[in-house]
Amino acid sequence: MKVTITEEAREFILKNGGAVTVRLESVGTAGGPAIEAVVFTSVPGDKENYEETTTPEGIQVYVRRGDPVDASGLRLEIKRVGCRRRLVARGIGMW
């Protein structure tokens, strides 16, 4: 699996343990439930349910098996949400 990580996201991930878990989850929104990619800076407890990739920088990336990833791969970046910033994944999901 191809994984692209922006410089800012790379620094954040390395500062927070060097591992990322990405999976799709149903989340509540103002418009009702939605499927969204969630990103954690940790190793999943059930690693056998995830596809593991290690980037050239040594970052371990875990994506839950069965969650669809674009042919162009996964992109990890930092996004501003209101006044806060968070790690997000692009290229995963049905859309």
PDB file of N, CA, C and O in Angstrom, residues 11-54:
ATOM      1  N   GLU A  11       6.189  14.801  11.303  1.00  0.00           N
ATOM      2  CA  GLU A  11       6.774  15.277  12.557  1.00  0.00           C
ATOM      3  C   GLU A  11       5.864  14.956  13.739  1.00  0.00           C
ATOM      4  O   GLU A  11       6.327  14.511  14.785  1.00  0.00           O
ATOM      5  N   PHE A  12       4.557  15.164  13.572  1.00  0.00           N
ATOM      6  CA  PHE A  12       3.594  14.891  14.628  1.00  0.00           C
ATOM      7  C   PHE A  12       3.580  13.403  14.986  1.00  0.00           C
ATOM      8  O   PHE A  12       3.610  13.034  16.154  1.00  0.00           O
ATOM      9  N   ILE A  13       3.539  12.546  13.978  1.00  0.00           N
ATOM     10  CA  ILE A  13       3.492  11.101  14.210  1.00  0.00           C
ATOM     11  C   ILE A  13       4.767  10.625  14.898  1.00  0.00           C
ATOM     12  O   ILE A  13       4.704   9.853  15.868  1.00  0.00           O
ATOM     13  N   LEU A  14       5.913  11.073  14.432  1.00  0.00           N
ATOM     14  CA  LEU A  14       7.182  10.647  15.043  1.00  0.00           C
ATOM     15  C   LEU A  14       7.287  11.129  16.489  1.00  0.00           C
ATOM     16  O   LEU A  14       7.806  10.419  17.344  1.00  0.00           O
ATOM     17  N   LYS A  15       6.764  12.326  16.756  1.00  0.00           N
ATOM     18  CA  LYS A  15       6.793  12.860  18.111  1.00  0.00           C
ATOM     19  C   LYS A  15       5.849  12.093  19.049  1.00  0.00           C
ATOM     20  O   LYS A  15       6.015  12.095  20.259  1.00  0.00           O
ATOM     21  N   ASN A  16       4.849  11.413  18.460  1.00  0.00           N
ATOM     22  CA  ASN A  16       3.839  10.709  19.252  1.00  0.00           C
ATOM     23  C   ASN A  16       3.938   9.186  19.123  1.00  0.00           C
ATOM     24  O   ASN A  16       2.918   8.494  19.154  1.00  0.00           O
ATOM     25  N   GLY A  17       5.131   8.666  18.981  1.00  0.00           N
ATOM     26  CA  GLY A  17       5.326   7.219  19.020  1.00  0.00           C
ATOM     27  C   GLY A  17       5.678   6.540  17.720  1.00  0.00           C
ATOM     28  O   GLY A  17       6.109   5.395  17.724  1.00  0.00           O
ATOM     29  N   GLY A  18       5.459   7.181  16.577  1.00  0.00           N
ATOM     30  CA  GLY A  18       5.878   6.609  15.301  1.00  0.00           C
ATOM     31  C   GLY A  18       4.954   5.568  14.702  1.00  0.00           C
ATOM     32  O   GLY A  18       5.351   4.854  13.783  1.00  0.00           O
ATOM     33  N   ALA A  19       3.716   5.460  15.195  1.00  0.00           N
ATOM     34  CA  ALA A  19       2.752   4.508  14.633  1.00  0.00           C
ATOM     35  C   ALA A  19       1.402   5.185  14.452  1.00  0.00           C
ATOM     36  O   ALA A  19       1.034   6.067  15.228  1.00  0.00           O
ATOM     37  N   VAL A  20       0.673   4.753  13.417  1.00  0.00           N
ATOM     38  CA  VAL A  20      -0.641   5.307  13.113  1.00  0.00           C
ATOM     39  C   VAL A  20      -1.600   4.165  12.785  1.00  0.00           C
ATOM     40  O   VAL A  20      -1.249   3.270  12.022  1.00  0.00           O
ATOM     41  N   THR A  21      -2.786   4.214  13.358  1.00  0.00           N
ATOM     42  CA  THR A  21      -3.854   3.275  13.035  1.00  0.00           C
ATOM     43  C   THR A  21      -4.982   4.044  12.362  1.00  0.00           C
ATOM     44  O   THR A  21      -5.401   5.090  12.867  1.00  0.00           O
ATOM     45  N   VAL A  22      -5.441   3.540  11.206  1.00  0.00           N
ATOM     46  CA  VAL A  22      -6.506   4.190  10.448  1.00  0.00           C
ATOM     47  C   VAL A  22      -7.628   3.174  10.246  1.00  0.00           C
ATOM     48  O   VAL A  22      -7.370   2.031   9.862  1.00  0.00           O
ATOM     49  N   ARG A  23      -8.853   3.598  10.512  1.00  0.00           N
ATOM     50  CA  ARG A  23      -9.994   2.728  10.244  1.00  0.00           C
ATOM     51  C   ARG A  23     -11.236   3.579  10.007  1.00  0.00           C
ATOM     52  O   ARG A  23     -11.302   4.731  10.428  1.00  0.00           O
ATOM     53  N   LEU A  24     -12.201   2.990   9.326  1.00  0.00           N
ATOM     54  CA  LEU A  24     -13.478   3.660   9.103  1.00  0.00           C
ATOM     55  C   LEU A  24     -14.398   3.358  10.270  1.00  0.00           C
ATOM     56  O   LEU A  24     -14.441   2.221  10.750  1.00  0.00           O
ATOM     57  N   GLU A  25     -15.127   4.376  10.724  1.00  0.00           N
ATOM     58  CA  GLU A  25     -16.080   4.210  11.819  1.00  0.00           C
ATOM     59  C   GLU A  25     -17.335   5.008  11.511  1.00  0.00           C
ATOM     60  O   GLU A  25     -17.290   6.021  10.830  1.00  0.00           O
ATOM     61  N   SER A  26     -18.439   4.556  12.060  1.00  0.00           N
ATOM     62  CA  SER A  26     -19.686   5.302  11.971  1.00  0.00           C
ATOM     63  C   SER A  26     -19.656   6.359  13.072  1.00  0.00           C
ATOM     64  O   SER A  26     -19.437   6.045  14.238  1.00  0.00           O
ATOM     65  N   VAL A  27     -19.842   7.623  12.686  1.00  0.00           N
ATOM     66  CA  VAL A  27     -19.823   8.722  13.652  1.00  0.00           C
ATOM     67  C   VAL A  27     -21.118   9.526  13.521  1.00  0.00           C
ATOM     68  O   VAL A  27     -21.737   9.561  12.462  1.00  0.00           O
ATOM     69  N   GLY A  28     -21.527  10.129  14.607  1.00  0.00           N
ATOM     70  CA  GLY A  28     -22.716  10.977  14.591  1.00  0.00           C
ATOM     71  C   GLY A  28     -22.367  12.376  14.136  1.00  0.00           C
ATOM     72  O   GLY A  28     -21.347  12.924  14.527  1.00  0.00           O
ATOM     73  N   THR A  29     -23.198  12.941  13.275  1.00  0.00           N
ATOM     74  CA  THR A  29     -23.013  14.313  12.817  1.00  0.00           C
ATOM     75  C   THR A  29     -24.347  15.043  12.957  1.00  0.00           C
ATOM     76  O   THR A  29     -25.375  14.431  13.237  1.00  0.00           O
ATOM     77  N   ALA A  30     -24.337  16.340  12.732  1.00  0.00           N
ATOM     78  CA  ALA A  30     -25.570  17.125  12.807  1.00  0.00           C
ATOM     79  C   ALA A  30     -26.596  16.642  11.788  1.00  0.00           C
ATOM     80  O   ALA A  30     -27.793  16.737  12.000  1.00  0.00           O
ATOM     81  N   GLY A  31     -26.121  16.062  10.679  1.00  0.00           N
ATOM     82  CA  GLY A  31     -27.019  15.569   9.643  1.00  0.00           C
ATOM     83  C   GLY A  31     -27.354  14.092   9.793  1.00  0.00           C
ATOM     84  O   GLY A  31     -27.992  13.513   8.930  1.00  0.00           O
ATOM     85  N   GLY A  32     -26.896  13.464  10.866  1.00  0.00           N
ATOM     86  CA  GLY A  32     -27.141  12.039  11.076  1.00  0.00           C
ATOM     87  C   GLY A  32     -25.837  11.262  11.022  1.00  0.00           C
ATOM     88  O   GLY A  32     -24.755  11.836  10.990  1.00  0.00           O
ATOM     89  N   PRO A  33     -25.900   9.934  10.999  1.00  0.00           N
ATOM     90  CA  PRO A  33     -24.682   9.123  11.009  1.00  0.00           C
ATOM     91  C   PRO A  33     -23.904   9.235   9.698  1.00  0.00           C
ATOM     92  O   PRO A  33     -24.489   9.427   8.637  1.00  0.00           O
ATOM     93  N   ALA A  34     -22.600   9.115   9.800  1.00  0.00           N
ATOM     94  CA  ALA A  34     -21.724   9.155   8.635  1.00  0.00           C
ATOM     95  C   ALA A  34     -20.564   8.191   8.874  1.00  0.00           C
ATOM     96  O   ALA A  34     -20.229   7.880  10.019  1.00  0.00           O
ATOM     97  N   ILE A  35     -19.962   7.715   7.790  1.00  0.00           N
ATOM     98  CA  ILE A  35     -18.783   6.869   7.874  1.00  0.00           C
ATOM     99  C   ILE A  35     -17.569   7.783   7.657  1.00  0.00           C
ATOM    100  O   ILE A  35     -17.495   8.492   6.661  1.00  0.00           O
ATOM    101  N   GLU A  36     -16.644   7.762   8.597  1.00  0.00           N
ATOM    102  CA  GLU A  36     -15.491   8.658   8.546  1.00  0.00           C
ATOM    103  C   GLU A  36     -14.221   7.903   8.914  1.00  0.00           C
ATOM    104  O   GLU A  36     -14.256   6.990   9.738  1.00  0.00           O
ATOM    105  N   ALA A  37     -13.126   8.291   8.314  1.00  0.00           N
ATOM    106  CA  ALA A  37     -11.837   7.713   8.681  1.00  0.00           C
ATOM    107  C   ALA A  37     -11.378   8.334   9.996  1.00  0.00           C
ATOM    108  O   ALA A  37     -11.408   9.551  10.155  1.00  0.00           O
ATOM    109  N   VAL A  38     -11.011   7.494  10.944  1.00  0.00           N
ATOM    110  CA  VAL A  38     -10.448   7.978  12.202  1.00  0.00           C
ATOM    111  C   VAL A  38      -8.994   7.537  12.263  1.00  0.00           C
ATOM    112  O   VAL A  38      -8.625   6.471  11.752  1.00  0.00           O
ATOM    113  N   VAL A  39      -8.165   8.379  12.867  1.00  0.00           N
ATOM    114  CA  VAL A  39      -6.727   8.144  12.909  1.00  0.00           C
ATOM    115  C   VAL A  39      -6.253   8.227  14.349  1.00  0.00           C
ATOM    116  O   VAL A  39      -6.575   9.179  15.057  1.00  0.00           O
ATOM    117  N   PHE A  40      -5.501   7.230  14.770  1.00  0.00           N
ATOM    118  CA  PHE A  40      -4.929   7.187  16.115  1.00  0.00           C
ATOM    119  C   PHE A  40      -3.417   7.073  15.997  1.00  0.00           C
ATOM    120  O   PHE A  40      -2.917   6.371  15.128  1.00  0.00           O
ATOM    121  N   THR A  41      -2.688   7.735  16.888  1.00  0.00           N
ATOM    122  CA  THR A  41      -1.224   7.601  16.900  1.00  0.00           C
ATOM    123  C   THR A  41      -0.850   6.499  17.891  1.00  0.00           C
ATOM    124  O   THR A  41      -0.263   6.761  18.939  1.00  0.00           O
ATOM    125  N   SER A  42      -1.229   5.274  17.519  1.00  0.00           N
ATOM    126  CA  SER A  42      -0.931   4.109  18.348  1.00  0.00           C
ATOM    127  C   SER A  42      -1.006   2.858  17.493  1.00  0.00           C
ATOM    128  O   SER A  42      -1.512   2.877  16.379  1.00  0.00           O
ATOM    129  N   VAL A  43      -0.520   1.765  18.050  1.00  0.00           N
ATOM    130  CA  VAL A  43      -0.611   0.457  17.409  1.00  0.00           C
ATOM    131  C   VAL A  43      -1.930  -0.175  17.853  1.00  0.00           C
ATOM    132  O   VAL A  43      -2.257  -0.127  19.042  1.00  0.00           O
ATOM    133  N   PRO A  44      -2.694  -0.770  16.931  1.00  0.00           N
ATOM    134  CA  PRO A  44      -3.963  -1.374  17.341  1.00  0.00           C
ATOM    135  C   PRO A  44      -3.736  -2.597  18.235  1.00  0.00           C
ATOM    136  O   PRO A  44      -2.766  -3.339  18.058  1.00  0.00           O
ATOM    137  N   GLY A  45      -4.633  -2.802  19.168  1.00  0.00           N
ATOM    138  CA  GLY A  45      -4.540  -3.956  20.055  1.00  0.00           C
ATOM    139  C   GLY A  45      -4.774  -5.269  19.336  1.00  0.00           C
ATOM    140  O   GLY A  45      -4.274  -6.311  19.741  1.00  0.00           O
ATOM    141  N   ASP A  46      -5.531  -5.208  18.237  1.00  0.00           N
ATOM    142  CA  ASP A  46      -5.824  -6.408  17.444  1.00  0.00           C
ATOM    143  C   ASP A  46      -5.124  -6.332  16.087  1.00  0.00           C
ATOM    144  O   ASP A  46      -5.750  -6.336  15.037  1.00  0.00           O
ATOM    145  N   LYS A  47      -3.792  -6.281  16.114  1.00  0.00           N
ATOM    146  CA  LYS A  47      -2.978  -6.095  14.912  1.00  0.00           C
ATOM    147  C   LYS A  47      -3.302  -7.081  13.793  1.00  0.00           C
ATOM    148  O   LYS A  47      -3.134  -6.762  12.623  1.00  0.00           O
ATOM    149  N   GLU A  48      -3.766  -8.286  14.146  1.00  0.00           N
ATOM    150  CA  GLU A  48      -4.044  -9.291  13.115  1.00  0.00           C
ATOM    151  C   GLU A  48      -5.181  -8.867  12.186  1.00  0.00           C
ATOM    152  O   GLU A  48      -5.341  -9.406  11.094  1.00  0.00           O
ATOM    153  N   ASN A  49      -5.978  -7.877  12.583  1.00  0.00           N
ATOM    154  CA  ASN A  49      -7.083  -7.379  11.764  1.00  0.00           C
ATOM    155  C   ASN A  49      -6.691  -6.185  10.893  1.00  0.00           C
ATOM    156  O   ASN A  49      -7.558  -5.548  10.289  1.00  0.00           O
ATOM    157  N   TYR A  50      -5.413  -5.873  10.848  1.00  0.00           N
ATOM    158  CA  TYR A  50      -4.922  -4.701  10.123  1.00  0.00           C
ATOM    159  C   TYR A  50      -3.822  -5.076   9.148  1.00  0.00           C
ATOM    160  O   TYR A  50      -3.027  -5.976   9.408  1.00  0.00           O
ATOM    161  N   GLU A  51      -3.780  -4.339   8.037  1.00  0.00           N
ATOM    162  CA  GLU A  51      -2.674  -4.442   7.100  1.00  0.00           C
ATOM    163  C   GLU A  51      -1.603  -3.468   7.587  1.00  0.00           C
ATOM    164  O   GLU A  51      -1.902  -2.304   7.862  1.00  0.00           O
ATOM    165  N   GLU A  52      -0.371  -3.939   7.705  1.00  0.00           N
ATOM    166  CA  GLU A  52       0.706  -3.104   8.230  1.00  0.00           C
ATOM    167  C   GLU A  52       1.681  -2.723   7.123  1.00  0.00           C
ATOM    168  O   GLU A  52       2.067  -3.556   6.312  1.00  0.00           O
ATOM    169  N   THR A  53       2.056  -1.448   7.106  1.00  0.00           N
ATOM    170  CA  THR A  53       3.049  -0.922   6.177  1.00  0.00           C
ATOM    171  C   THR A  53       4.024  -0.079   6.978  1.00  0.00           C
ATOM    172  O   THR A  53       3.611   0.640   7.888  1.00  0.00           O
ATOM    173  N   THR A  54       5.295  -0.166   6.647  1.00  0.00           N
ATOM    174  CA  THR A  54       6.293   0.693   7.280  1.00  0.00           C
ATOM    175  C   THR A  54       6.845   1.642   6.221  1.00  0.00           C
ATOM    176  O   THR A  54       7.292   1.200   5.161  1.00  0.00           O
TER     177      THR A  54
END
